Short mmCIF file of C-alpha atoms in Angstrom, two decimals:
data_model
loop_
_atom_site.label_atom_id
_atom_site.label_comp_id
_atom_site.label_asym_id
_atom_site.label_seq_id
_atom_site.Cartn_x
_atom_site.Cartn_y
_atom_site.Cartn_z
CA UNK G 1 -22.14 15.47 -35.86
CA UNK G 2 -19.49 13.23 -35.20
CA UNK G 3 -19.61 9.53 -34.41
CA UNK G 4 -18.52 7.61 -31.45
CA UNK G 5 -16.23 5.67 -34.45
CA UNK G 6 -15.28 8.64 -35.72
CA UNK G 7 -14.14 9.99 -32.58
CA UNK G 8 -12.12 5.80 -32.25
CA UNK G 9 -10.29 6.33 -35.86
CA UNK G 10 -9.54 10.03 -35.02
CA UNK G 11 -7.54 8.27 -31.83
CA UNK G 12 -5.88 5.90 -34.06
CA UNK G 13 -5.06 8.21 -36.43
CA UNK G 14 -3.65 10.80 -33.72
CA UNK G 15 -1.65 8.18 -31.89
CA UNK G 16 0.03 6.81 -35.24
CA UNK G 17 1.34 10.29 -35.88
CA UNK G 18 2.42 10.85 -32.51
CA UNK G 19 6.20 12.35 -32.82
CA UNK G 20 8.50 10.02 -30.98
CA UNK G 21 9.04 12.74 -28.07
CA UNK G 22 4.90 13.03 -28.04
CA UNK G 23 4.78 9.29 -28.31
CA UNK G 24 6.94 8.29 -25.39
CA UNK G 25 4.85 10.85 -23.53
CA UNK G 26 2.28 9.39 -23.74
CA UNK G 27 3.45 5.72 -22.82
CA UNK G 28 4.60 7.08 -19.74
CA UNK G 29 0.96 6.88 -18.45
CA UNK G 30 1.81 3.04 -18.88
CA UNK G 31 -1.92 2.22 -18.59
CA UNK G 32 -4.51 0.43 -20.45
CA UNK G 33 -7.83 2.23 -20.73
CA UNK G 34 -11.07 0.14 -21.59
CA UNK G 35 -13.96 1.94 -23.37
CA UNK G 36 -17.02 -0.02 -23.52
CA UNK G 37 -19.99 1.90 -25.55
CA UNK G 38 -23.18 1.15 -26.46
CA UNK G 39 -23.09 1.36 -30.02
CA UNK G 40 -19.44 1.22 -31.43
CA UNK G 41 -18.64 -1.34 -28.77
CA UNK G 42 -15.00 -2.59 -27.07
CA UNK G 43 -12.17 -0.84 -27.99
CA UNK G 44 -8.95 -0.17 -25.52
CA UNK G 45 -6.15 2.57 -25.82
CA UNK G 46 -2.48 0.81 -24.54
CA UNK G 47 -0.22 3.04 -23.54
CA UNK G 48 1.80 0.09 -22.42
CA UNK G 49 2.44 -1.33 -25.79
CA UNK G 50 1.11 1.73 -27.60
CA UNK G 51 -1.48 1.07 -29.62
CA UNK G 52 -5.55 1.18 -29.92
CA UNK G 53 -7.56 -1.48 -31.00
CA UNK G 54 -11.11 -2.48 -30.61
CA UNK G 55 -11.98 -5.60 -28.59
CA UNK G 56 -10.98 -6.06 -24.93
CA UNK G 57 -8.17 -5.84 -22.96
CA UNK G 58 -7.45 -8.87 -21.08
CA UNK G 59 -5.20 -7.19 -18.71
CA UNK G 60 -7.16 -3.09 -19.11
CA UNK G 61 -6.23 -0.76 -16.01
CA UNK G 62 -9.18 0.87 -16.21
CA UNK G 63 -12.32 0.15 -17.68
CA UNK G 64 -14.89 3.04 -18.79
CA UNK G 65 -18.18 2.73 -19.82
CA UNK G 66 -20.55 5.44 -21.16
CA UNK G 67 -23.05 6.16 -23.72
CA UNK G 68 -21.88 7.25 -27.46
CA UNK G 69 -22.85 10.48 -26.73
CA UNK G 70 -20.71 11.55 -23.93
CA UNK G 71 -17.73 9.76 -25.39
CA UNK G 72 -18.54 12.20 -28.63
CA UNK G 73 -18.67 15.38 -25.89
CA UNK G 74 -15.22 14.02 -24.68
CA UNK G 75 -13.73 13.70 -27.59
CA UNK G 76 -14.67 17.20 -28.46
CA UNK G 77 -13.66 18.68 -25.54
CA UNK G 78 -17.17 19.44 -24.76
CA UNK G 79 -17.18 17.83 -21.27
CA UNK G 80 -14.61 16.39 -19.20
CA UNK G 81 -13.98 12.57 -17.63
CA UNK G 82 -14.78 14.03 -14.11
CA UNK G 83 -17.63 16.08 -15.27
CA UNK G 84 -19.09 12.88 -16.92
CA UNK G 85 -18.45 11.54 -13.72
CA UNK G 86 -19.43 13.13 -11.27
CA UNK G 87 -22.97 13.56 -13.67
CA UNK G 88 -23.22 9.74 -13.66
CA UNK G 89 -22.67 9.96 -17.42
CA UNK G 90 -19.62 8.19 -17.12
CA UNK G 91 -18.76 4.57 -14.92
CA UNK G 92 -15.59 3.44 -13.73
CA UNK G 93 -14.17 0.46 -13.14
CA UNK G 94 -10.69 -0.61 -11.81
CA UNK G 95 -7.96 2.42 -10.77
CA UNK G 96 -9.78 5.25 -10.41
CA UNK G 97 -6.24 7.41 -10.21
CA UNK G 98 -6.11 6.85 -14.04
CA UNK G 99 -9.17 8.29 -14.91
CA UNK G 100 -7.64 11.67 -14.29
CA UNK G 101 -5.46 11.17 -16.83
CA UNK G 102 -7.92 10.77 -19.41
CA UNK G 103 -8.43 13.97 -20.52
CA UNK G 104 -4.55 15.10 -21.08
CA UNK G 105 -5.08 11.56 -23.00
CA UNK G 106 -7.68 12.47 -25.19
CA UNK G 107 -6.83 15.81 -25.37
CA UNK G 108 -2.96 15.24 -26.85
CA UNK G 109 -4.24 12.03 -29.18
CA UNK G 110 -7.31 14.54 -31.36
CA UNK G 111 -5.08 17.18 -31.06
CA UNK G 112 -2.50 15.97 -33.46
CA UNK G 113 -5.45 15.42 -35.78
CA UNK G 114 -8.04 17.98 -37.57
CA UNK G 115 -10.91 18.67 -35.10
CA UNK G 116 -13.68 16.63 -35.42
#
């Protein structure tokens, strides 16, 4: 089974070989999502500046917290953000607009990658 880090470098990796087109459609979110998990810790995706690093944000958007676990079901496509949610599984802070936009997110970063 997959690791909550696993599931952070597949993102990397996914968003580095992000065509151009696929790329700038992704920036057009222009939002910074912050991930806070027990175990792998900070980490942010900016689809400002377009990039994914682990740490925090100074400036995130959005700011998500959840356990490994469910970030692993996300990230397989097991579950969805407002599933999580509306389970309690998943907390948000900050504009709650962008957490709809979290799966299309997720879902067009691991799918330029091999599944998990």
């Amino acid at each position: 089974m997959p690791t909550s880090e696993d599931c952070i470098k597949q993102l990397s990796a996914g968003f580095a070989s992000l065509s151009d087109g696929d790329r700038q459609k992704a920036l057009k979110v222009k939002a910074v999502f912050q991930f806070s998990l027990p175990n792998a810790g900070d980490f942010y995706v900016d689809l400002k500046e377009g990039k994914i690093e682990k740490g925090k944000h100074a400036k995130a958007d959005i700011t998500i917290n959840t356990k490994d676990e469910e970030f692993v079901s996300l990230c397989e496509g097991k579950t969805t953000g407002q599933k999580a949610f509306m389970a309690g599984k998943l907390k948000v802070k900050g504009n709650m607009m962008l957490a709809m936009k979290l799966d299309p997110v997720l879902k067009q970063l691991l799918s330029n990658k091999a599944k998990l």
